[in-house]
CSV table of C-alpha atoms in Angstrom, one decimal:
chain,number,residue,atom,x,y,z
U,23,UNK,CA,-3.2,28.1,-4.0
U,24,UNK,CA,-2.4,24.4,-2.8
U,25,UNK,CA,-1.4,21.9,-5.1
U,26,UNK,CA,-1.8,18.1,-3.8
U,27,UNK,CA,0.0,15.7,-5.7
U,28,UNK,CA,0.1,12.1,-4.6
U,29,UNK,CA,1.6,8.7,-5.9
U,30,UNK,CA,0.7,5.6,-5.4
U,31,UNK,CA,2.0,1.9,-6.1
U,32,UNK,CA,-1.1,-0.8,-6.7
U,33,UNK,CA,-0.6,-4.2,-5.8
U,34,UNK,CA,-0.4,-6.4,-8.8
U,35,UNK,CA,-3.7,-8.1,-7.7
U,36,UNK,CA,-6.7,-7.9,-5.5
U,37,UNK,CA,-10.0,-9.5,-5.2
U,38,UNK,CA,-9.2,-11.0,-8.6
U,39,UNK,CA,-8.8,-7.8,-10.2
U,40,UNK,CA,-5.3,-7.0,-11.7
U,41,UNK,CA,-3.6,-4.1,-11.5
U,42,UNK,CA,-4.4,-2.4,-14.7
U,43,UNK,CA,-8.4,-2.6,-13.7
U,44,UNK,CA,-7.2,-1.2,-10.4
U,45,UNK,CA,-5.8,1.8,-11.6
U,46,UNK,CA,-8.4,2.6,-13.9
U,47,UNK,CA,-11.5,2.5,-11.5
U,48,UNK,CA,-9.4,4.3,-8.8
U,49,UNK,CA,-8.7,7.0,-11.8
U,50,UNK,CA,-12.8,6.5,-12.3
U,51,UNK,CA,-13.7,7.2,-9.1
U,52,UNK,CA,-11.0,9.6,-8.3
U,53,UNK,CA,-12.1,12.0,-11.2
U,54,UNK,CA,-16.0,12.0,-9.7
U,55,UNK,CA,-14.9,13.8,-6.6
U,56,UNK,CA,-14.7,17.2,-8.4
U,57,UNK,CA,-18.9,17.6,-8.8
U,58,UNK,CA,-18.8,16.5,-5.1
U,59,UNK,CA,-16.7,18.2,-3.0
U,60,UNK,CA,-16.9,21.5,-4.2
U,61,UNK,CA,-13.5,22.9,-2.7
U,62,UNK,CA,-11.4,21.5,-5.2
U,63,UNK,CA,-10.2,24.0,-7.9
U,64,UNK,CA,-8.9,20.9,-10.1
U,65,UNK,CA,-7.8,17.5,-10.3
U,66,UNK,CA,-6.4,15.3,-12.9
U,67,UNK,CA,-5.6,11.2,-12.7
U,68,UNK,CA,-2.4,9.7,-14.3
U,69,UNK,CA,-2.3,6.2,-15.3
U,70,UNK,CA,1.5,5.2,-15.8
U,71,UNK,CA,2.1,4.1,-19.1
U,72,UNK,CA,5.5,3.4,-19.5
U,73,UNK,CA,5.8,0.7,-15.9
U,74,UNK,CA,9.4,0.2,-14.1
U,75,UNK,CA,10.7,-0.8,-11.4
U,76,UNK,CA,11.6,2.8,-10.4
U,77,UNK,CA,8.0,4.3,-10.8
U,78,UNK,CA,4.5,3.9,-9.4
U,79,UNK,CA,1.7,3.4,-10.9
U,80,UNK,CA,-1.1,6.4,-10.6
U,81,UNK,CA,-0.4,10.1,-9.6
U,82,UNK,CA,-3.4,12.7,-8.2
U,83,UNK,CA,-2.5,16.2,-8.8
U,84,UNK,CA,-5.1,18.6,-7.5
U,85,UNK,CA,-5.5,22.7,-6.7
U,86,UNK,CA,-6.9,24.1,-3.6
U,87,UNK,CA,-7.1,27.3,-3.0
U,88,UNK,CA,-5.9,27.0,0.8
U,89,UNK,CA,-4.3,24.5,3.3
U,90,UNK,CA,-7.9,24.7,5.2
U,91,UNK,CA,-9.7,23.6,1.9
U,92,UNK,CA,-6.9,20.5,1.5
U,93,UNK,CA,-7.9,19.9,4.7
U,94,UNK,CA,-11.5,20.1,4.0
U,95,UNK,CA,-11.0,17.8,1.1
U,96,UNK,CA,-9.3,14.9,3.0
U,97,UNK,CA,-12.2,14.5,5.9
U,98,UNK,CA,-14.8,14.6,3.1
U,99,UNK,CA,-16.9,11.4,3.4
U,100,UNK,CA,-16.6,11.2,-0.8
U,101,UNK,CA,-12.6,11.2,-0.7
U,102,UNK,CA,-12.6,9.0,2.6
U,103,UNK,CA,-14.6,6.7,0.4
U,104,UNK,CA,-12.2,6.5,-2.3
U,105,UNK,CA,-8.9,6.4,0.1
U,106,UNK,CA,-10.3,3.4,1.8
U,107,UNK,CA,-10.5,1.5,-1.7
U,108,UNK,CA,-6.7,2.8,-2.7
U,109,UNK,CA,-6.0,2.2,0.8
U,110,UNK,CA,-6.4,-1.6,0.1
U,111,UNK,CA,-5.3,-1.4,-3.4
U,112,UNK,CA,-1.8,0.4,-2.8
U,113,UNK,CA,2.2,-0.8,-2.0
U,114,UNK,CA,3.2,2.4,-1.4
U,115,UNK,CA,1.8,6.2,-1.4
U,116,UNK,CA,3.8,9.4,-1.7
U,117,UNK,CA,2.9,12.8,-1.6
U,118,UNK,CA,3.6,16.5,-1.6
U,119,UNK,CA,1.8,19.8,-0.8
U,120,UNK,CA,3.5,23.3,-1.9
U,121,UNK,CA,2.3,26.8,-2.3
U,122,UNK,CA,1.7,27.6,-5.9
């Protein structure tokens, strides 16, 4: 099994919407993708609630059961949906992918 975990910083402000709306319709939409790509084994959205300096703002972890269904998952047209709107939305991005 995979485990996908991914952190990002939002910008403070886009499109008039501030970052706390950010977050949550990224964790919205984020949390759809289960019932639509069908390789993922789990997924759960973290909104920060204690902000610093030293953190980001919204964390992904998921489960796959391979590399090849990871990979499956990031060419998905539902998730390349959704990583075009954080794409816009996010300072920074950090991830890491390890064998469970």
């Amino acid at each position: 099994m995979i485990k996908h975990v991914v952190m990002w910083k939002i910008r403070d402000e886009l499109d008039g919407k501030p970052k706390s709306e950010l977050c949550r319709d990224i964790k919205q939409q984020l949390e759809a993708l289960p019932g639509k790509i069908p390789v993922i084994r789990s997924l759960e959205v973290g909104i920060n609630a204690i902000p610093s300096d030293a953190s980001d703002d919204l964390i992904l972890i998921s489960e796959f059961d391979s590399a090849e269904d990871l990979s499956a998952y990031a060419v998905h047209p539902d998730h390349v949906k959704v990583a075009e709107v954080i794409a816009r939305a996010k300072l920074t991005r950090n991830a890491v992918d390890y064998q469970v």
